[in-house]
């Protein structure tokens, strides 16, 4: 199964995968019913989660029902338990880059947010836009989600500056990235062009860097006030296992 999933991820373009997954998802959810692991996004339980990874495959990480990964389930729990994102009575403007399927329909249905999605390629994007040159006015959004996007962007400094520009003063942004916390500094090497080698070194064929712990300080240098939220350490250990979370993953919560 691992080899099949790795082949699919590395062969089929992401926009096509998004469309195909809509059909495949209910079949997988039915076949894998059980009570070992639970997806907190929809509350459904399964005997196993699916493997995932463009290079090295991780076991029990892809939810059969929502197709969420560890980072998505962690973010959902953080938003639900630590913020008023789902309950605020005052309507907030939300900008979501490269919207994830597990969030897209749920966020669209929320009456307490004005929800806009954006991306260059995603079929779920309302606005096709380059993150380094956004078509939005200054100080436009109360909340911005930009998760696992910056590692794809050659000029991530410009992208961060644009995120800061369009976020309202007092607004919140969550900018998750794949991060190697054992690294002090971020690693990149533009001379590595072979897709297989990029997947081996950067974790995915279309990544351009591996972020280290200096990621948070780079966000601060742009102007953000950053909280390094180690949220798995605030959750009971048995729930970390049951929800298939990545222990120690940091959520970068940014404020303007």
mmCIF file of C-alpha atoms in Angstrom:
data_model
loop_
_atom_site.group_PDB
_atom_site.id
_atom_site.type_symbol
_atom_site.label_atom_id
_atom_site.label_comp_id
_atom_site.label_asym_id
_atom_site.label_seq_id
_atom_site.Cartn_x
_atom_site.Cartn_y
_atom_site.Cartn_z
ATOM 1 C CA UNK A 1 0.000 0.000 0.000
ATOM 2 C CA UNK A 2 2.864 2.381 0.805
ATOM 3 C CA UNK A 3 4.363 1.999 -2.667
ATOM 4 C CA UNK A 4 0.983 2.584 -4.306
ATOM 5 C CA UNK A 5 0.363 5.778 -2.350
ATOM 6 C CA UNK A 6 3.885 7.063 -3.012
ATOM 7 C CA UNK A 7 3.480 6.386 -6.746
ATOM 8 C CA UNK A 8 0.122 8.212 -6.852
ATOM 9 C CA UNK A 9 1.427 11.252 -4.952
ATOM 10 C CA UNK A 10 4.515 11.596 -7.122
ATOM 11 C CA UNK A 11 2.773 10.939 -10.450
ATOM 12 C CA UNK A 12 -0.668 12.570 -10.465
ATOM 13 C CA UNK A 13 -0.829 16.408 -10.412
ATOM 14 C CA UNK A 14 -2.296 17.866 -7.231
ATOM 15 C CA UNK A 15 -5.408 19.483 -8.841
ATOM 16 C CA UNK A 16 -6.373 16.096 -10.332
ATOM 17 C CA UNK A 17 -5.743 14.353 -7.012
ATOM 18 C CA UNK A 18 -8.127 16.767 -5.312
ATOM 19 C CA UNK A 19 -10.905 15.901 -7.754
ATOM 20 C CA UNK A 20 -10.259 12.140 -7.611
ATOM 21 C CA UNK A 21 -10.227 12.098 -3.836
ATOM 22 C CA UNK A 22 -13.830 13.321 -3.713
ATOM 23 C CA UNK A 23 -14.881 10.016 -5.299
ATOM 24 C CA UNK A 24 -12.454 7.710 -3.462
ATOM 25 C CA UNK A 25 -12.909 9.110 0.056
ATOM 26 C CA UNK A 26 -16.303 7.549 0.967
ATOM 27 C CA UNK A 27 -15.135 4.139 -0.242
ATOM 28 C CA UNK A 28 -12.009 4.260 1.923
ATOM 29 C CA UNK A 29 -13.990 5.439 4.940
ATOM 30 C CA UNK A 30 -16.381 2.487 4.617
ATOM 31 C CA UNK A 31 -13.661 -0.136 4.150
ATOM 32 C CA UNK A 32 -11.567 1.034 7.108
ATOM 33 C CA UNK A 33 -14.261 1.465 9.760
ATOM 34 C CA UNK A 34 -13.098 0.616 13.272
ATOM 35 C CA UNK A 35 -12.336 2.129 16.653
ATOM 36 C CA UNK A 36 -8.531 2.365 16.904
ATOM 37 C CA UNK A 37 -8.064 5.936 15.629
ATOM 38 C CA UNK A 38 -10.439 8.900 15.460
ATOM 39 C CA UNK A 39 -10.499 11.940 13.201
ATOM 40 C CA UNK A 40 -11.530 14.870 15.451
ATOM 41 C CA UNK A 41 -12.650 16.902 12.451
ATOM 42 C CA UNK A 42 -15.688 14.703 11.765
ATOM 43 C CA UNK A 43 -15.595 12.382 14.817
ATOM 44 C CA UNK A 44 -15.389 9.191 12.726
ATOM 45 C CA UNK A 45 -13.232 6.268 13.844
ATOM 46 C CA UNK A 46 -11.232 3.674 11.902
ATOM 47 C CA UNK A 47 -9.183 0.534 12.444
ATOM 48 C CA UNK A 48 -6.292 2.287 10.710
ATOM 49 C CA UNK A 49 -5.371 5.514 8.974
ATOM 50 C CA UNK A 50 -3.657 5.470 5.586
ATOM 51 C CA UNK A 51 0.080 5.979 4.910
ATOM 52 C CA UNK A 52 1.261 9.228 3.360
ATOM 53 C CA UNK A 53 4.469 10.823 2.091
ATOM 54 C CA UNK A 54 6.132 11.777 -1.182
ATOM 55 C CA UNK A 55 9.471 10.335 -0.067
ATOM 56 C CA UNK A 56 9.454 8.374 3.174
ATOM 57 C CA UNK A 57 5.948 7.139 3.946
ATOM 58 C CA UNK A 58 4.461 7.754 7.400
ATOM 59 C CA UNK A 59 2.058 5.148 8.772
ATOM 60 C CA UNK A 60 -1.420 5.943 10.119
ATOM 61 C CA UNK A 61 -1.485 9.631 9.154
ATOM 62 C CA UNK A 62 -4.104 10.141 6.406
ATOM 63 C CA UNK A 63 -7.697 10.030 7.634
ATOM 64 C CA UNK A 64 -9.933 7.950 5.330
ATOM 65 C CA UNK A 65 -12.945 10.227 5.843
ATOM 66 C CA UNK A 66 -11.654 13.815 5.685
ATOM 67 C CA UNK A 67 -8.219 13.061 4.160
ATOM 68 C CA UNK A 68 -6.712 15.139 6.958
ATOM 69 C CA UNK A 69 -3.085 14.751 7.998
ATOM 70 C CA UNK A 70 -1.527 15.268 11.429
ATOM 71 C CA UNK A 71 -1.171 19.027 10.924
ATOM 72 C CA UNK A 72 -4.807 19.473 9.893
ATOM 73 C CA UNK A 73 -6.165 17.626 12.912
ATOM 74 C CA UNK A 74 -3.846 19.565 15.208
ATOM 75 C CA UNK A 75 -4.960 22.887 13.729
ATOM 76 C CA UNK A 76 -8.627 21.903 14.018
ATOM 77 C CA UNK A 77 -8.217 21.070 17.704
ATOM 78 C CA UNK A 78 -6.350 24.321 18.339
ATOM 79 C CA UNK A 79 -8.993 26.435 16.603
ATOM 80 C CA UNK A 80 -11.810 24.606 18.378
ATOM 81 C CA UNK A 81 -10.338 24.574 21.875
ATOM 82 C CA UNK A 82 -8.180 27.705 22.032
ATOM 83 C CA UNK A 83 -9.864 30.297 19.792
ATOM 84 C CA UNK A 84 -13.313 31.680 18.994
ATOM 85 C CA UNK A 85 -12.960 30.852 15.297
ATOM 86 C CA UNK A 86 -16.078 28.656 15.296
ATOM 87 C CA UNK A 87 -18.086 30.606 17.869
ATOM 88 C CA UNK A 88 -17.350 34.343 17.438
ATOM 89 C CA UNK A 89 -20.507 36.419 17.169
ATOM 90 C CA UNK A 90 -18.736 39.196 15.248
ATOM 91 C CA UNK A 91 -18.242 38.280 11.599
ATOM 92 C CA UNK A 92 -14.593 37.975 10.574
ATOM 93 C CA UNK A 93 -12.970 38.087 7.151
ATOM 94 C CA UNK A 94 -10.895 34.961 6.510
ATOM 95 C CA UNK A 95 -8.372 34.387 3.725
ATOM 96 C CA UNK A 96 -7.325 30.773 3.141
ATOM 97 C CA UNK A 97 -4.401 29.879 0.866
ATOM 98 C CA UNK A 98 -4.434 26.507 -0.916
ATOM 99 C CA UNK A 99 -7.598 25.452 0.952
ATOM 100 C CA UNK A 100 -7.516 21.918 2.303
ATOM 101 C CA UNK A 101 -10.512 19.727 1.487
ATOM 102 C CA UNK A 102 -11.072 18.763 5.104
ATOM 103 C CA UNK A 103 -11.617 22.440 5.967
ATOM 104 C CA UNK A 104 -13.067 23.897 2.779
ATOM 105 C CA UNK A 105 -16.735 22.843 3.001
ATOM 106 C CA UNK A 106 -16.839 23.256 6.769
ATOM 107 C CA UNK A 107 -15.472 26.782 6.676
ATOM 108 C CA UNK A 108 -17.744 27.674 3.733
ATOM 109 C CA UNK A 109 -20.782 26.794 5.836
ATOM 110 C CA UNK A 110 -19.793 29.002 8.767
ATOM 111 C CA UNK A 111 -22.086 31.996 9.070
ATOM 112 C CA UNK A 112 -19.701 33.887 11.369
ATOM 113 C CA UNK A 113 -16.951 34.302 8.764
ATOM 114 C CA UNK A 114 -16.628 35.867 5.313
ATOM 115 C CA UNK A 115 -14.513 33.203 3.652
ATOM 116 C CA UNK A 116 -12.217 33.712 0.648
ATOM 117 C CA UNK A 117 -9.899 31.064 -0.783
ATOM 118 C CA UNK A 118 -6.900 31.736 -2.991
ATOM 119 C CA UNK A 119 -4.226 29.791 -4.853
ATOM 120 C CA UNK A 120 -2.576 29.716 -8.274
ATOM 121 C CA UNK A 121 -3.677 26.179 -9.159
ATOM 122 C CA UNK A 122 -6.225 24.742 -6.711
ATOM 123 C CA UNK A 123 -9.694 24.074 -8.155
ATOM 124 C CA UNK A 124 -11.055 25.158 -4.748
ATOM 125 C CA UNK A 125 -9.652 28.701 -5.020
ATOM 126 C CA UNK A 126 -12.072 31.625 -5.344
ATOM 127 C CA UNK A 127 -9.237 33.937 -6.409
ATOM 128 C CA UNK A 128 -6.327 32.766 -8.558
ATOM 129 C CA UNK A 129 -3.380 34.723 -7.204
ATOM 130 C CA UNK A 130 0.380 34.720 -6.674
ATOM 131 C CA UNK A 131 1.172 34.838 -2.957
ATOM 132 C CA UNK A 132 4.076 37.178 -3.740
ATOM 133 C CA UNK A 133 1.776 39.672 -5.478
ATOM 134 C CA UNK A 134 -1.666 39.505 -3.901
ATOM 135 C CA UNK A 135 -4.621 41.412 -5.397
ATOM 136 C CA UNK A 136 -6.002 42.372 -1.968
ATOM 137 C CA UNK A 137 -5.915 45.726 -0.225
ATOM 138 C CA UNK A 138 -3.784 46.455 2.816
ATOM 139 C CA UNK A 139 -5.245 45.398 6.188
ATOM 140 C CA UNK A 140 -8.079 43.376 4.618
ATOM 141 C CA UNK A 141 -8.371 40.166 6.671
ATOM 142 C CA UNK A 142 -8.940 39.288 10.316
ATOM 143 C CA UNK A 143 -7.616 35.737 9.917
ATOM 144 C CA UNK A 144 -5.242 34.203 7.356
ATOM 145 C CA UNK A 145 -4.502 30.502 6.946
ATOM 146 C CA UNK A 146 -1.431 29.727 4.856
ATOM 147 C CA UNK A 147 -0.401 26.197 5.715
ATOM 148 C CA UNK A 148 2.283 24.163 3.960
ATOM 149 C CA UNK A 149 2.602 26.757 1.221
ATOM 150 C CA UNK A 150 5.736 28.779 1.996
ATOM 151 C CA UNK A 151 8.069 25.810 1.515
ATOM 152 C CA UNK A 152 7.012 25.856 -2.161
ATOM 153 C CA UNK A 153 7.783 29.559 -2.680
ATOM 154 C CA UNK A 154 11.286 30.585 -3.855
ATOM 155 C CA UNK A 155 10.930 34.118 -2.453
ATOM 156 C CA UNK A 156 9.312 33.312 0.865
ATOM 157 C CA UNK A 157 10.364 36.707 2.265
ATOM 158 C CA UNK A 158 8.171 38.481 -0.275
ATOM 159 C CA UNK A 159 5.331 36.049 0.444
ATOM 160 C CA UNK A 160 5.569 36.736 4.187
ATOM 161 C CA UNK A 161 5.568 40.473 3.520
ATOM 162 C CA UNK A 162 2.374 40.112 1.490
ATOM 163 C CA UNK A 163 0.748 38.073 4.259
ATOM 164 C CA UNK A 164 1.660 40.811 6.731
ATOM 165 C CA UNK A 165 0.374 43.535 4.411
ATOM 166 C CA UNK A 166 -3.114 42.098 3.926
ATOM 167 C CA UNK A 167 -3.612 41.043 7.570
ATOM 168 C CA UNK A 168 -5.519 43.553 9.688
ATOM 169 C CA UNK A 169 -3.827 45.103 12.742
ATOM 170 C CA UNK A 170 -4.723 42.776 15.620
ATOM 171 C CA UNK A 171 -5.460 39.980 13.155
ATOM 172 C CA UNK A 172 -4.236 36.385 13.417
ATOM 173 C CA UNK A 173 -2.389 34.284 10.881
ATOM 174 C CA UNK A 174 -1.467 30.603 11.112
ATOM 175 C CA UNK A 175 1.373 29.655 8.781
ATOM 176 C CA UNK A 176 2.252 26.001 9.314
ATOM 177 C CA UNK A 177 5.225 24.564 7.442
ATOM 178 C CA UNK A 178 7.083 21.230 7.394
ATOM 179 C CA UNK A 179 9.849 21.878 9.884
ATOM 180 C CA UNK A 180 12.928 20.058 11.124
ATOM 181 C CA UNK A 181 13.204 21.269 14.704
ATOM 182 C CA UNK A 182 16.642 19.688 15.023
ATOM 183 C CA UNK A 183 17.939 22.272 12.545
ATOM 184 C CA UNK A 184 18.945 25.680 13.863
ATOM 185 C CA UNK A 185 18.788 27.254 10.411
ATOM 186 C CA UNK A 186 16.706 26.688 7.300
ATOM 187 C CA UNK A 187 18.341 24.719 4.485
ATOM 188 C CA UNK A 188 17.902 25.335 0.756
ATOM 189 C CA UNK A 189 19.928 24.452 -2.335
ATOM 190 C CA UNK A 190 18.717 25.584 -5.768
ATOM 191 C CA UNK A 191 21.239 23.321 -7.501
ATOM 192 C CA UNK A 192 19.169 20.259 -6.518
ATOM 193 C CA UNK A 193 16.729 19.922 -9.413
ATOM 194 C CA UNK A 194 16.081 16.187 -9.767
ATOM 195 C CA UNK A 195 12.547 15.502 -8.429
ATOM 196 C CA UNK A 196 13.567 12.262 -6.693
ATOM 197 C CA UNK A 197 16.525 13.933 -5.030
ATOM 198 C CA UNK A 198 14.342 16.875 -3.974
ATOM 199 C CA UNK A 199 11.826 14.478 -2.431
ATOM 200 C CA UNK A 200 14.639 12.731 -0.581
ATOM 201 C CA UNK A 201 16.259 15.920 0.758
ATOM 202 C CA UNK A 202 13.328 18.327 1.105
ATOM 203 C CA UNK A 203 10.573 15.804 1.796
ATOM 204 C CA UNK A 204 8.638 16.517 -1.381
ATOM 205 C CA UNK A 205 9.572 16.973 -5.039
ATOM 206 C CA UNK A 206 8.189 20.518 -5.218
ATOM 207 C CA UNK A 207 9.632 21.871 -1.951
ATOM 208 C CA UNK A 208 12.467 24.391 -2.168
ATOM 209 C CA UNK A 209 13.706 24.342 1.445
ATOM 210 C CA UNK A 210 13.631 22.606 4.816
ATOM 211 C CA UNK A 211 12.719 25.070 7.552
ATOM 212 C CA UNK A 212 14.627 25.064 10.820
ATOM 213 C CA UNK A 213 13.915 26.737 14.139
ATOM 214 C CA UNK A 214 14.859 30.115 12.636
ATOM 215 C CA UNK A 215 11.515 30.124 10.788
ATOM 216 C CA UNK A 216 9.797 31.821 13.721
ATOM 217 C CA UNK A 217 12.410 34.581 13.885
ATOM 218 C CA UNK A 218 12.073 35.194 10.155
ATOM 219 C CA UNK A 219 8.347 35.786 10.650
ATOM 220 C CA UNK A 220 9.200 38.161 13.494
ATOM 221 C CA UNK A 221 11.628 40.050 11.240
ATOM 222 C CA UNK A 222 8.720 40.727 8.868
ATOM 223 C CA UNK A 223 6.811 42.334 11.748
ATOM 224 C CA UNK A 224 4.660 39.522 13.107
ATOM 225 C CA UNK A 225 4.340 38.791 16.798
ATOM 226 C CA UNK A 226 4.739 35.010 16.878
ATOM 227 C CA UNK A 227 3.559 32.468 19.439
ATOM 228 C CA UNK A 228 5.269 29.083 19.043
ATOM 229 C CA UNK A 229 2.322 26.920 20.090
ATOM 230 C CA UNK A 230 3.481 23.441 21.139
ATOM 231 C CA UNK A 231 -0.100 22.264 21.302
ATOM 232 C CA UNK A 232 0.435 18.494 21.431
ATOM 233 C CA UNK A 233 1.952 19.015 24.890
ATOM 234 C CA UNK A 234 -1.347 20.508 26.057
ATOM 235 C CA UNK A 235 -3.317 17.467 24.913
ATOM 236 C CA UNK A 236 -3.586 14.208 26.862
ATOM 237 C CA UNK A 237 -1.021 11.683 25.521
ATOM 238 C CA UNK A 238 -3.731 9.117 24.782
ATOM 239 C CA UNK A 239 -5.522 11.661 22.580
ATOM 240 C CA UNK A 240 -2.321 12.463 20.697
ATOM 241 C CA UNK A 241 -2.199 8.757 19.818
ATOM 242 C CA UNK A 242 -5.929 8.380 19.142
ATOM 243 C CA UNK A 243 -6.021 11.433 16.828
ATOM 244 C CA UNK A 244 -2.744 10.437 15.129
ATOM 245 C CA UNK A 245 -1.009 13.752 15.826
ATOM 246 C CA UNK A 246 2.698 14.485 15.396
ATOM 247 C CA UNK A 247 4.057 14.898 18.927
ATOM 248 C CA UNK A 248 6.000 18.156 19.277
ATOM 249 C CA UNK A 249 4.734 19.817 16.086
ATOM 250 C CA UNK A 250 4.715 23.593 16.555
ATOM 251 C CA UNK A 251 1.829 25.761 15.341
ATOM 252 C CA UNK A 252 3.137 29.232 14.352
ATOM 253 C CA UNK A 253 0.380 31.608 15.496
ATOM 254 C CA UNK A 254 1.152 35.079 14.134
ATOM 255 C CA UNK A 255 -0.365 38.445 15.065
ATOM 256 C CA UNK A 256 -0.063 41.900 13.520
#
